[in-house]
Short mmCIF file of C-alpha atoms in Angstrom, two decimals:
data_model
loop_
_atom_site.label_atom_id
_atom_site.label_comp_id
_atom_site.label_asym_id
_atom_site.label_seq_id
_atom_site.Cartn_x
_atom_site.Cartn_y
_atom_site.Cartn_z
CA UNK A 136 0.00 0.00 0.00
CA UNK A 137 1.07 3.27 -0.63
CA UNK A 138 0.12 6.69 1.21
CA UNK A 139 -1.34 7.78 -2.14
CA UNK A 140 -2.16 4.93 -4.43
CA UNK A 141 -4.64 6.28 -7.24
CA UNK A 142 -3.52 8.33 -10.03
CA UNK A 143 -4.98 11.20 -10.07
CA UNK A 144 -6.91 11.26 -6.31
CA UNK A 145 -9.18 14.12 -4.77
CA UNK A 146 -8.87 15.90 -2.10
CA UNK A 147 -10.70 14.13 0.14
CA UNK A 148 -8.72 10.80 -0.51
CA UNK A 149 -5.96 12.94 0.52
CA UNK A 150 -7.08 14.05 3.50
CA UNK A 151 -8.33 10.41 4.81
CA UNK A 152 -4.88 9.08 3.54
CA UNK A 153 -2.98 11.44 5.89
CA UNK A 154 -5.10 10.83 8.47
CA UNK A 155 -4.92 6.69 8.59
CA UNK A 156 -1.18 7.47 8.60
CA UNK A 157 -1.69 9.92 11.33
CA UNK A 158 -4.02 7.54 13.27
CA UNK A 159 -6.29 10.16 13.77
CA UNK A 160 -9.41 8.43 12.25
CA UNK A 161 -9.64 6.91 15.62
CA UNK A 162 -10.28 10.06 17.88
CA UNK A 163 -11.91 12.20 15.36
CA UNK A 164 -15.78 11.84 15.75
CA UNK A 165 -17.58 9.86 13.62
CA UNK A 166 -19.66 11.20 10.71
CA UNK A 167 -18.65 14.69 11.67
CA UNK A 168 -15.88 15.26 9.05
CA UNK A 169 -16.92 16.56 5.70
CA UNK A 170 -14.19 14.36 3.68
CA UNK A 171 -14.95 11.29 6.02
CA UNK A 172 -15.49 8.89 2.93
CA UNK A 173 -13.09 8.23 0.18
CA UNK A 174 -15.64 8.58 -2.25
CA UNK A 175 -16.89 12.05 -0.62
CA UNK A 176 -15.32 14.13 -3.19
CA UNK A 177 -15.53 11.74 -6.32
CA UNK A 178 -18.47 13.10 -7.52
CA UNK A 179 -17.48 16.54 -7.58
CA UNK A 180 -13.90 17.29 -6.86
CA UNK A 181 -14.35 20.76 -6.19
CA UNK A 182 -11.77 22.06 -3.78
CA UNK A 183 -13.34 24.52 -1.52
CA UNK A 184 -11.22 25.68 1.45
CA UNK A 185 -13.78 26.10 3.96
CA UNK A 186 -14.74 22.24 3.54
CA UNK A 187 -11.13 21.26 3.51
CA UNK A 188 -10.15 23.49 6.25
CA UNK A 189 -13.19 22.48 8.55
CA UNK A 190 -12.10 18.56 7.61
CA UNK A 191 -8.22 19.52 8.71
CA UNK A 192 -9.54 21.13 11.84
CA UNK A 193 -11.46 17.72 12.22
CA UNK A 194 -9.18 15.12 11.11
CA UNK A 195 -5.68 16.46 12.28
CA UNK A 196 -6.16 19.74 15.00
CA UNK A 197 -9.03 18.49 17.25
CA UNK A 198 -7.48 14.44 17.63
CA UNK A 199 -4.06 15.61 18.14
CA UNK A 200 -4.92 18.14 21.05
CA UNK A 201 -6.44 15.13 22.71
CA UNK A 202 -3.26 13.90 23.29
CA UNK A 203 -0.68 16.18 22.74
CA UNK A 204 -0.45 19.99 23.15
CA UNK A 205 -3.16 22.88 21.83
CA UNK A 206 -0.22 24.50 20.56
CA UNK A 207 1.45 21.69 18.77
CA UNK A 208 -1.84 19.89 16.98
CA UNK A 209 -2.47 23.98 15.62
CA UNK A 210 1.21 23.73 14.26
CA UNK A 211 1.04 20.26 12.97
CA UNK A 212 -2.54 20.88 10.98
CA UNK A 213 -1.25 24.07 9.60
CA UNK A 214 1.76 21.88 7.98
CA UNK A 215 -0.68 20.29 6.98
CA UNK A 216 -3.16 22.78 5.17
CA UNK A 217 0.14 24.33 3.68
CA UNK A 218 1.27 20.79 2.18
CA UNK A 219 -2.93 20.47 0.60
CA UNK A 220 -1.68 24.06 -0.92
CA UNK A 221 1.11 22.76 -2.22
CA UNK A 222 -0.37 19.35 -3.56
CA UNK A 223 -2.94 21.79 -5.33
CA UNK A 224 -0.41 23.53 -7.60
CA UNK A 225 1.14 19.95 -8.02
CA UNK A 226 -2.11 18.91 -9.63
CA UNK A 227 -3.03 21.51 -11.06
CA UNK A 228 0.38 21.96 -13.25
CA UNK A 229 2.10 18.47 -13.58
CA UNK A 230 1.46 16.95 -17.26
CA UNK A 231 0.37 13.43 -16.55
CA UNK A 232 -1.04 11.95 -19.72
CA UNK A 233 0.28 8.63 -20.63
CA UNK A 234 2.21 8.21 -17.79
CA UNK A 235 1.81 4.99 -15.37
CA UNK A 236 -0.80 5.40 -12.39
CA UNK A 237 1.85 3.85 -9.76
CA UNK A 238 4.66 6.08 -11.10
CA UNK A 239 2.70 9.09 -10.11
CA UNK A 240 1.47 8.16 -6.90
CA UNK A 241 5.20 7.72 -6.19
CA UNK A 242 5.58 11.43 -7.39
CA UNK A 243 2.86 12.50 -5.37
CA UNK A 244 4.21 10.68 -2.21
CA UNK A 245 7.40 12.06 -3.02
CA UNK A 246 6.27 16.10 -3.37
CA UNK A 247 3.67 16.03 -0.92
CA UNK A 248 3.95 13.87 2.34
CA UNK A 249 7.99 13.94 2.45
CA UNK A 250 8.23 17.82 1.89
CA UNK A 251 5.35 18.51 4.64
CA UNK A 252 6.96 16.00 6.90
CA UNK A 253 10.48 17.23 6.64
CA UNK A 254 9.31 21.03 7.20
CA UNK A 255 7.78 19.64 10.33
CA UNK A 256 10.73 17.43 11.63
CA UNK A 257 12.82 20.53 10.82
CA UNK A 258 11.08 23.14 13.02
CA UNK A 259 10.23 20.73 15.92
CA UNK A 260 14.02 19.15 16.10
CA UNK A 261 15.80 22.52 15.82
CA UNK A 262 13.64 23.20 18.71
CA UNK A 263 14.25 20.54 21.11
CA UNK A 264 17.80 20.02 20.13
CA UNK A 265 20.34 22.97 21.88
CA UNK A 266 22.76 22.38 18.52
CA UNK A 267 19.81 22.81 16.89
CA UNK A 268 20.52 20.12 14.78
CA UNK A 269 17.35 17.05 14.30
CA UNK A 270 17.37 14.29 16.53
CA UNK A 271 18.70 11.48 15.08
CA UNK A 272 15.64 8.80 15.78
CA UNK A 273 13.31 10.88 13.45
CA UNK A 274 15.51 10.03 10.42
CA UNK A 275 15.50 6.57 11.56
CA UNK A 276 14.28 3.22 9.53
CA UNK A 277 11.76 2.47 12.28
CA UNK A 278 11.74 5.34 14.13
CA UNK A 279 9.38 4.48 16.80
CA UNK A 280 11.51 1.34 17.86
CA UNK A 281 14.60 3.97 17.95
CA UNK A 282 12.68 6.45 20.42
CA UNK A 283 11.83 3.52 23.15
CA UNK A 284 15.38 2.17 22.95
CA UNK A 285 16.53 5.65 23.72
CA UNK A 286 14.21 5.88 26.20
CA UNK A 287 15.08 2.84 27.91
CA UNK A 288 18.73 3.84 28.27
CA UNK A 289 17.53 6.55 30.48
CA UNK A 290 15.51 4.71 32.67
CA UNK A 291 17.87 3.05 34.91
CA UNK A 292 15.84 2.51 37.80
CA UNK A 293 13.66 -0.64 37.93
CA UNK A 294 10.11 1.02 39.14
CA UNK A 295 10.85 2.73 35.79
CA UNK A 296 11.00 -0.11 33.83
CA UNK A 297 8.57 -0.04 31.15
CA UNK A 298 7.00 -3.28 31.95
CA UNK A 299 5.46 -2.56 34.98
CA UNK A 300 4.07 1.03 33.72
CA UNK A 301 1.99 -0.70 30.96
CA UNK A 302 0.87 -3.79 33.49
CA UNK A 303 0.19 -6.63 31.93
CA UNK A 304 0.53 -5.64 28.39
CA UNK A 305 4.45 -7.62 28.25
CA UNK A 306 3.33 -8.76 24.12
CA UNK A 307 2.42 -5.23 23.37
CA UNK A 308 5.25 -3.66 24.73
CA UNK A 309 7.82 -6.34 22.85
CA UNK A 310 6.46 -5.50 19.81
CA UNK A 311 6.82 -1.89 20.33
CA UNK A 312 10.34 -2.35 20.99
CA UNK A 313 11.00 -4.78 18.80
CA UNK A 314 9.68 -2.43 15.57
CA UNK A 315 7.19 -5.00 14.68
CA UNK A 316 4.00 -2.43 16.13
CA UNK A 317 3.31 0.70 16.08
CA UNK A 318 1.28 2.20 19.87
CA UNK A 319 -1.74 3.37 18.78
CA UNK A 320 -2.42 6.86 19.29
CA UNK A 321 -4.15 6.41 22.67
CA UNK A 322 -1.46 4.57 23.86
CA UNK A 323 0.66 8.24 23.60
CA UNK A 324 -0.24 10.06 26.63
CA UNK A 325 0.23 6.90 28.47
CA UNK A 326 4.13 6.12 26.83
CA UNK A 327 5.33 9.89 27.55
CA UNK A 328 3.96 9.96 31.17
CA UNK A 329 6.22 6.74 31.27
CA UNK A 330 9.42 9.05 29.22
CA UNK A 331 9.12 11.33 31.95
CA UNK A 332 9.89 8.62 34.62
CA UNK A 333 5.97 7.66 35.30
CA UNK A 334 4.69 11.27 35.82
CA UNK A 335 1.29 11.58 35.33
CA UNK A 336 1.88 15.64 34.09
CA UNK A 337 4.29 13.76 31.39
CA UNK A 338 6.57 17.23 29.85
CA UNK A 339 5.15 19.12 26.63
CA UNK A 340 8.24 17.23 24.68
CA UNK A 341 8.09 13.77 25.32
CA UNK A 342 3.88 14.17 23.67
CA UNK A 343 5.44 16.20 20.91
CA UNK A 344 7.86 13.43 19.96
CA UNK A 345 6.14 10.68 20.10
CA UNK A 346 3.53 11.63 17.95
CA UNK A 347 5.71 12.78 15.14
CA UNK A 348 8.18 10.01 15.66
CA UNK A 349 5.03 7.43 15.32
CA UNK A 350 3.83 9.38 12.17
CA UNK A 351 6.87 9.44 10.46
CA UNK A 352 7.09 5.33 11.42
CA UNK A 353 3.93 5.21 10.09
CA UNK A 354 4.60 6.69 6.86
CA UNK A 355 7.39 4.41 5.79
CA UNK A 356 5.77 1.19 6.90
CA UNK A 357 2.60 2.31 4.65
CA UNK A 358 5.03 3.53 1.71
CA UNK A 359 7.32 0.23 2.02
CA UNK A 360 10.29 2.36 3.05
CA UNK A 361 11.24 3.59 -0.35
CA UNK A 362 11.06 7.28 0.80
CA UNK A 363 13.51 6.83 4.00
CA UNK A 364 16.60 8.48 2.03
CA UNK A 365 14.53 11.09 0.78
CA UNK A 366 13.30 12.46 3.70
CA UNK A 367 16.65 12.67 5.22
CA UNK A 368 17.74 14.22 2.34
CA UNK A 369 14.81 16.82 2.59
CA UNK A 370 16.12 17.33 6.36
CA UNK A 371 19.68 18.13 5.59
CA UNK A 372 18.78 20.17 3.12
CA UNK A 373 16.91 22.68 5.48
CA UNK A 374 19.44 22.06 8.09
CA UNK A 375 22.29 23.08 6.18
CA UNK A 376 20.18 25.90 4.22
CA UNK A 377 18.72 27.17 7.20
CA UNK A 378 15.36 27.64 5.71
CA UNK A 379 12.57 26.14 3.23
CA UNK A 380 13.47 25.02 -0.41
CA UNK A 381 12.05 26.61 -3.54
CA UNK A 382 10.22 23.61 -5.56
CA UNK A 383 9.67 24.44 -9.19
CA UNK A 384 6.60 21.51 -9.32
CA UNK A 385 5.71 22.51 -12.74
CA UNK A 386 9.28 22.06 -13.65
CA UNK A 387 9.78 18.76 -12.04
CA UNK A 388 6.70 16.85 -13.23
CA UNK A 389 7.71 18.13 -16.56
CA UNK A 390 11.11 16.61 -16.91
CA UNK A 391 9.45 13.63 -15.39
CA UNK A 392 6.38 13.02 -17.92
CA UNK A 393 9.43 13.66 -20.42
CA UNK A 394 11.31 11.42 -19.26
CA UNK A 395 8.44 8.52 -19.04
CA UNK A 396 7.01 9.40 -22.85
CA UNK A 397 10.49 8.86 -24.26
CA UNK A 398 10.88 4.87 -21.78
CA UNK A 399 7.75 3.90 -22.76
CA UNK A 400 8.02 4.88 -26.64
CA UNK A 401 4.87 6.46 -26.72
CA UNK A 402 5.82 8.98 -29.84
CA UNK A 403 4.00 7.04 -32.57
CA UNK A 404 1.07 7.51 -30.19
CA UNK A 405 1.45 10.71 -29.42
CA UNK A 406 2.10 11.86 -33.09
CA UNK A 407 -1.52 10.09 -33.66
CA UNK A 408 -3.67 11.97 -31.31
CA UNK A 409 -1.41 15.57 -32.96
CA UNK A 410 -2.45 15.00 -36.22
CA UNK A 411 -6.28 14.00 -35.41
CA UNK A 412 -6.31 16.89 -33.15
CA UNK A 413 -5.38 19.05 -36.00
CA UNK A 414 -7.61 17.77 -38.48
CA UNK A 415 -10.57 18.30 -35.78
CA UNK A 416 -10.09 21.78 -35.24
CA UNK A 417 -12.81 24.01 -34.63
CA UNK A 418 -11.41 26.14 -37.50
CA UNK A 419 -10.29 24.02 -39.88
CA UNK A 420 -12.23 23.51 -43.15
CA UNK A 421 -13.44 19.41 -43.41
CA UNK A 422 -13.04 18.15 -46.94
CA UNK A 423 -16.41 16.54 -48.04
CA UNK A 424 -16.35 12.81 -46.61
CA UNK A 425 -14.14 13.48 -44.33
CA UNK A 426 -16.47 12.28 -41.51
CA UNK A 427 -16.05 9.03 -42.21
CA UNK A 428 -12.19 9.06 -42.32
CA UNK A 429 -12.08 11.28 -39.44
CA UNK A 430 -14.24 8.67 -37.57
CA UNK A 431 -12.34 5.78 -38.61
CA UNK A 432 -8.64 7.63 -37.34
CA UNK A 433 -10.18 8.28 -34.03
CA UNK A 434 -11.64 4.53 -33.75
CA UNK A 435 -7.72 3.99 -34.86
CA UNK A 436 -6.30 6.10 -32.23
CA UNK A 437 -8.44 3.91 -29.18
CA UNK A 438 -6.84 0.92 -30.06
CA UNK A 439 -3.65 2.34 -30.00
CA UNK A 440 -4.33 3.56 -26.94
CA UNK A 441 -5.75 0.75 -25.58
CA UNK A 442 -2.53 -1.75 -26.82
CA UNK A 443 -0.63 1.17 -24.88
CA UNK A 444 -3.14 0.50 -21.80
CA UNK A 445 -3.45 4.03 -21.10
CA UNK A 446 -7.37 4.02 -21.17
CA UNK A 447 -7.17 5.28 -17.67
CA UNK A 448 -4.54 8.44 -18.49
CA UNK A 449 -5.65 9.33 -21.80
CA UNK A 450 -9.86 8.81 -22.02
CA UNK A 451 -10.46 12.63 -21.66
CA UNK A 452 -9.01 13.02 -24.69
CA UNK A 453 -10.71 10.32 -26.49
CA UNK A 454 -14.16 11.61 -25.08
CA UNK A 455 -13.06 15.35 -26.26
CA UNK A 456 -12.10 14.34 -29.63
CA UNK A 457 -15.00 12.47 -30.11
CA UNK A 458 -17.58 15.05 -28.88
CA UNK A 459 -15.87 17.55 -30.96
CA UNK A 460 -16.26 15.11 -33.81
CA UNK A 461 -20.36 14.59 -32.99
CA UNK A 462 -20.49 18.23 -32.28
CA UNK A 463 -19.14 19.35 -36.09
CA UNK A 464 -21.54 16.53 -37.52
CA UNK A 465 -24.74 18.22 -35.71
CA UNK A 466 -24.96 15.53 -32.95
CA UNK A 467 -25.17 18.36 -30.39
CA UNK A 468 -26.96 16.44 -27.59
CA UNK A 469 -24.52 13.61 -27.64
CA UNK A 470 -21.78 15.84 -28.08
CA UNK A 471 -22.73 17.21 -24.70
CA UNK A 472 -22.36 13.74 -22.91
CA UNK A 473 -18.48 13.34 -24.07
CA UNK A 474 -17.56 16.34 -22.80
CA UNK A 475 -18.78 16.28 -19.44
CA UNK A 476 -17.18 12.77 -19.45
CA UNK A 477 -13.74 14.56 -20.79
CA UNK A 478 -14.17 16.93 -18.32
CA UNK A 479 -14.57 14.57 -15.65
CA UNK A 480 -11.18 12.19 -16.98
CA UNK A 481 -9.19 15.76 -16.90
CA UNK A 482 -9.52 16.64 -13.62
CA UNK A 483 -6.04 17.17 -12.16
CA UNK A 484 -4.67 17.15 -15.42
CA UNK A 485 -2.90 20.55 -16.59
CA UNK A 486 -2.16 22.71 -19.80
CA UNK A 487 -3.45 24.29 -23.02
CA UNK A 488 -5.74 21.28 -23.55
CA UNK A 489 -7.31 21.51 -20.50
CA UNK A 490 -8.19 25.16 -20.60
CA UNK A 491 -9.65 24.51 -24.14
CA UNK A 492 -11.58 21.71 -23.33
CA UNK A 493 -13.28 23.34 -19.94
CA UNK A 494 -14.33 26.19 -22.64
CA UNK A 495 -15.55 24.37 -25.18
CA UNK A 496 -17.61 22.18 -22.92
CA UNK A 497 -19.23 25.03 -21.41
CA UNK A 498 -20.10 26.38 -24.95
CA UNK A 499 -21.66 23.43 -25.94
CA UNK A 500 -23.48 23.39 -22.69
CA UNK A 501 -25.09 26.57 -23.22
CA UNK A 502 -26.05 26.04 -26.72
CA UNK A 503 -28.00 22.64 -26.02
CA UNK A 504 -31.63 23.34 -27.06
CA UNK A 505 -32.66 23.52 -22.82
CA UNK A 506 -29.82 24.26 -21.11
CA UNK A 507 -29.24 22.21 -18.06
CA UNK A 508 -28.34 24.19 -15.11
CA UNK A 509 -27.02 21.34 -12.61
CA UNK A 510 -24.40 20.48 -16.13
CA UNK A 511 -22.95 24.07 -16.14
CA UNK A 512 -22.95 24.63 -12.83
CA UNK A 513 -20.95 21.51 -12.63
CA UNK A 514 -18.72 22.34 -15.48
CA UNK A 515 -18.35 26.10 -14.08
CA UNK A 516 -17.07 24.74 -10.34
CA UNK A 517 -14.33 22.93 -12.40
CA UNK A 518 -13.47 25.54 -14.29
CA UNK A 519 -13.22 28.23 -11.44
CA UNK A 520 -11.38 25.59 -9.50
CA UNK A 521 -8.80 24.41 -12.76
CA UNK A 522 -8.72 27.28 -14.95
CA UNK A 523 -10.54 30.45 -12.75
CA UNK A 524 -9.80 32.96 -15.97
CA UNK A 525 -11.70 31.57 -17.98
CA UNK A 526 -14.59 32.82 -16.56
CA UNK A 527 -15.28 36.48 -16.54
CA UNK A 528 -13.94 38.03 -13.49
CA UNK A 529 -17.97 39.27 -12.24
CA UNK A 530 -18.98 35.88 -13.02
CA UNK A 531 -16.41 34.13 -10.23
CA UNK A 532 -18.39 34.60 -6.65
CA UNK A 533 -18.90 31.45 -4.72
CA UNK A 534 -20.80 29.52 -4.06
CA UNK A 535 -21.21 28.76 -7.67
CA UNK A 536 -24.67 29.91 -9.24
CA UNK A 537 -25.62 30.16 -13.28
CA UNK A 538 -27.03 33.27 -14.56
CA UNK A 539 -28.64 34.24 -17.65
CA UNK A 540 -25.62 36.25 -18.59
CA UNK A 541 -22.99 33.05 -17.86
CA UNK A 542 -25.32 31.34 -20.68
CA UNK A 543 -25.33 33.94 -23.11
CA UNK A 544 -21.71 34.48 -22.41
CA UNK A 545 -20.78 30.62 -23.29
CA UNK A 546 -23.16 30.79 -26.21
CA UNK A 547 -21.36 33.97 -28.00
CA UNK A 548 -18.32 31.95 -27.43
CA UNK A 549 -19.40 28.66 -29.68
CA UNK A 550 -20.24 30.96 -32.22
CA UNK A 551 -17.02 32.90 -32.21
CA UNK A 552 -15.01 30.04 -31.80
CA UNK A 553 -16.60 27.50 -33.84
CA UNK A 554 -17.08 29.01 -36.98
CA UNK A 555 -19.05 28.20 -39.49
CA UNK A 556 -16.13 27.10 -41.80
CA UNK A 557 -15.15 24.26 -39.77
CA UNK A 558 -18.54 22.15 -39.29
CA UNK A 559 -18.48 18.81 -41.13
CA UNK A 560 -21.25 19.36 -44.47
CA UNK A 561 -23.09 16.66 -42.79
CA UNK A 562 -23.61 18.83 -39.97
CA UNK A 563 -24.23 22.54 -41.27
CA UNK A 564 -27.93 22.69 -41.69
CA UNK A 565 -28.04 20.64 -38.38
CA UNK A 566 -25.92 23.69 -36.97
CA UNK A 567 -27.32 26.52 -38.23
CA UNK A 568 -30.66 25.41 -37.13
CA UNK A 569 -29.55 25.75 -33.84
CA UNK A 570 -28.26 28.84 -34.28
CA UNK A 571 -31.18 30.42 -35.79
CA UNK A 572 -33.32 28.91 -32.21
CA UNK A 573 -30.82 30.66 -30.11
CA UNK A 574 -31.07 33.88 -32.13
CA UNK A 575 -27.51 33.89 -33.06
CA UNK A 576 -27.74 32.89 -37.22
CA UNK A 577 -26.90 36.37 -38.54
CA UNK A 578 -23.36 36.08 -36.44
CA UNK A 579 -22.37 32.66 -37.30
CA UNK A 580 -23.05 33.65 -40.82
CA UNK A 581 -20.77 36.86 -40.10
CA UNK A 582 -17.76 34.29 -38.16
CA UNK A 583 -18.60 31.72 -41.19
#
């Protein structure tokens, strides 16, 4: 298992991912978090910070002040709402068509949970450590199992012995040193009243640590360990920089999508979906037949993609070119169906393409013979949360609501932006009907 494992995951999966590594789950009330299911934000992946920031508050702030300090759970879920911020750009920006779901859910994991957690390690071990320097347990394989053992070398004195603290519980406690468990999280309070020799007041430091040493644990056993040397790395880095790193994540996830295109030989593919895209422009004049052909390259281009299995990464752009295709022909109700489905497969995606595609399906949203209000006001939440400029700047308030002007808006653009030049023959009369019901013939005829 790893601490992200879908390709292209929501919010909300986020959010209940950190939290199972966390351990949080347990304390946090039941039913009361808005992102409590996986599937919460499927439906809609919107990302609205008032939801996510009442689910932080929920899922991270009000479990870890249970059991360690007010001050500490505030700093610990504001790491945490800064690293959501950060995993938005990621999503927003990095190009991941055609690229291998596992390999970015490694990139995710790599970006998101090991730069929050090093920023936190940082600041707390500077902190508690009078070189300021991190202690060395939090970089450790199995941290947890590194803590006790330090622990124990303190506590000299047999009525400190760990044993007799946690009566009765000899199996539990061999595991714990032994690495093979992890202490649940209400097991914390009780291990640092025993770190400060059996005090029931236990110190401020020993909660601290032993909640971030059993998250980072945590996070390596769920990730396999493949991200121990990176989060060391991440450490030193701030230690010997004395401050936060710069990450260019458009940058990075660029060379990498690069990198994976040219492993996986993907060009011939790639050239494919160019030249149909090309051909299928909303400008370009279609040759009489051309229909057929054009139908018959895109059916081409699916198997291709499908021999590639990249169904998954690249079905937006299947559904996109093949509403734009049903569009052109007059199909304009069916049209309508692929690209809310493209929209849907592009979420998290980034670019041009996407930008385009958000228009266009809003265009061909407004110009369907009843518009459907629930549709665009669905398409319009993922547009003002992917690509917020492409809505006029008055037409941006939250929460999201569709106007009479938004729909006149979209339909002006279709027929600026479609022109009448670039409709398939078989679809012009088709077209222009619909033009003439929406009172718009005498421009397309102008755009034409």
């Amino acid at each position: 298992m790893t601490t992200i494992n879908e390709s292209y995951p929501n919010i909300g999966y986020v959010l209940n991912r950190l939290a199972d590594i966390a351990d949080t789950k347990s304390l946090a009330t039941k039913g009361k978090s808005r992102f409590r299911k996986e599937e919460d934000l499927a439906s809609r992946k919107s990302i609205d910070p008032t939801l996510i920031g009442e689910s932080v508050r929920h899922l991270f702030y009000e479990p870890i002040s249970k059991v360690v300090t007010d001050s500490f759970a505030q700093f610990f879920s504001d790491s945490i709402w800064m690293g959501l911020n950060n995993y938005v750009e990621i999503i927003k920006r990095a190009p991941m068509e055609g690229v291998a779901q596992e390999k970015v859910a490694y990139m995710l994991n790599k970006h998101l949970v090991v730069e929050t957690l090093a920023s936190i390690i940082w600041k707390v071990g500077v902190n508690q450590m009078p070189t300021n320097t991190v202690p060395s347990f939090y970089c450790d394989n199995y941290p947890i199992k590194a803590l006790i053992a330090f622990y124990e070398s303190q506590q000299t004195l047999p009525e400190n012995d760990i044993k007799r603290f946690f009566e009765g519980t000899d199996r539990t406690v061999r595991k714990w040193r032994s690495g093979e468990e992890l202490p649940n999280i209400g097991n914390l309070t009780l291990l640092a009243q025993w770190t400060s020799l059996s005090n029931s007041d236990a110190i401020d430091e020993d909660k601290e640590t032993l909640f971030l040493t059993r998250f980072i644990d945590s996070f390596h056993r769920k990730t396999h360990h493949q991200f121990v040397n990176d989060l060391k790395d991440a450490v030193v880095w701030r230690l010997q920089h004395n401050q936060e790193p710069t990450l260019d994540f458009g940058q990075v996830f660029h060379q990498f999508y690069i990198n994976e295109i040219s492993s996986a030989n993907l060009y011939k593919l790639s050239a494919e979906g160019n030249k149909l895209h090309k051909l299928l422009r909303r400008s370009s004049t279609k040759p009489l037949g051309s229909l057929v052909d054009y139908s018959a390259r895109l059916a081409s281009l699916q198997k291709s993609i499908e021999e590639h299995n990249l169904n998954d990464e690249l079905q937006y752009h299947q559904d996109w070119l093949k509403g734009r295709l049903l569009l052109l022909s007059g199909e304009i109700e069916k049209a309508l169906e692929h690209y809310v489905s493209a929209v849907e497969f592009s979420l998290y995606k980034s670019g041009e393409n996407i930008r385009n595609l958000l228009k266009e399906a809003l265009a061909v949203a407004a110009i369907q013979s009843k518009p459907h209000k629930p549709t665009l006001k669905k398409l319009k939440s993922r547009a003002l949360t992917f690509c917020p400029k492409i809505i006029e700047p008055h037409l941006r308030a939250l929460p999201v609501k569709i106007g009479n002007e938004d729909i006149e808006d979209w339909k002006l653009w279709f027929v600026m932006r479609f022109p009448k030049s670039g409709w398939f023959d078989e679809g012009k009369s088709l077209l222009m009907q619909r033009m003439e019901e929406l009172e718009l013939k005498e421009i397309a005829e102008k755009c034409g």
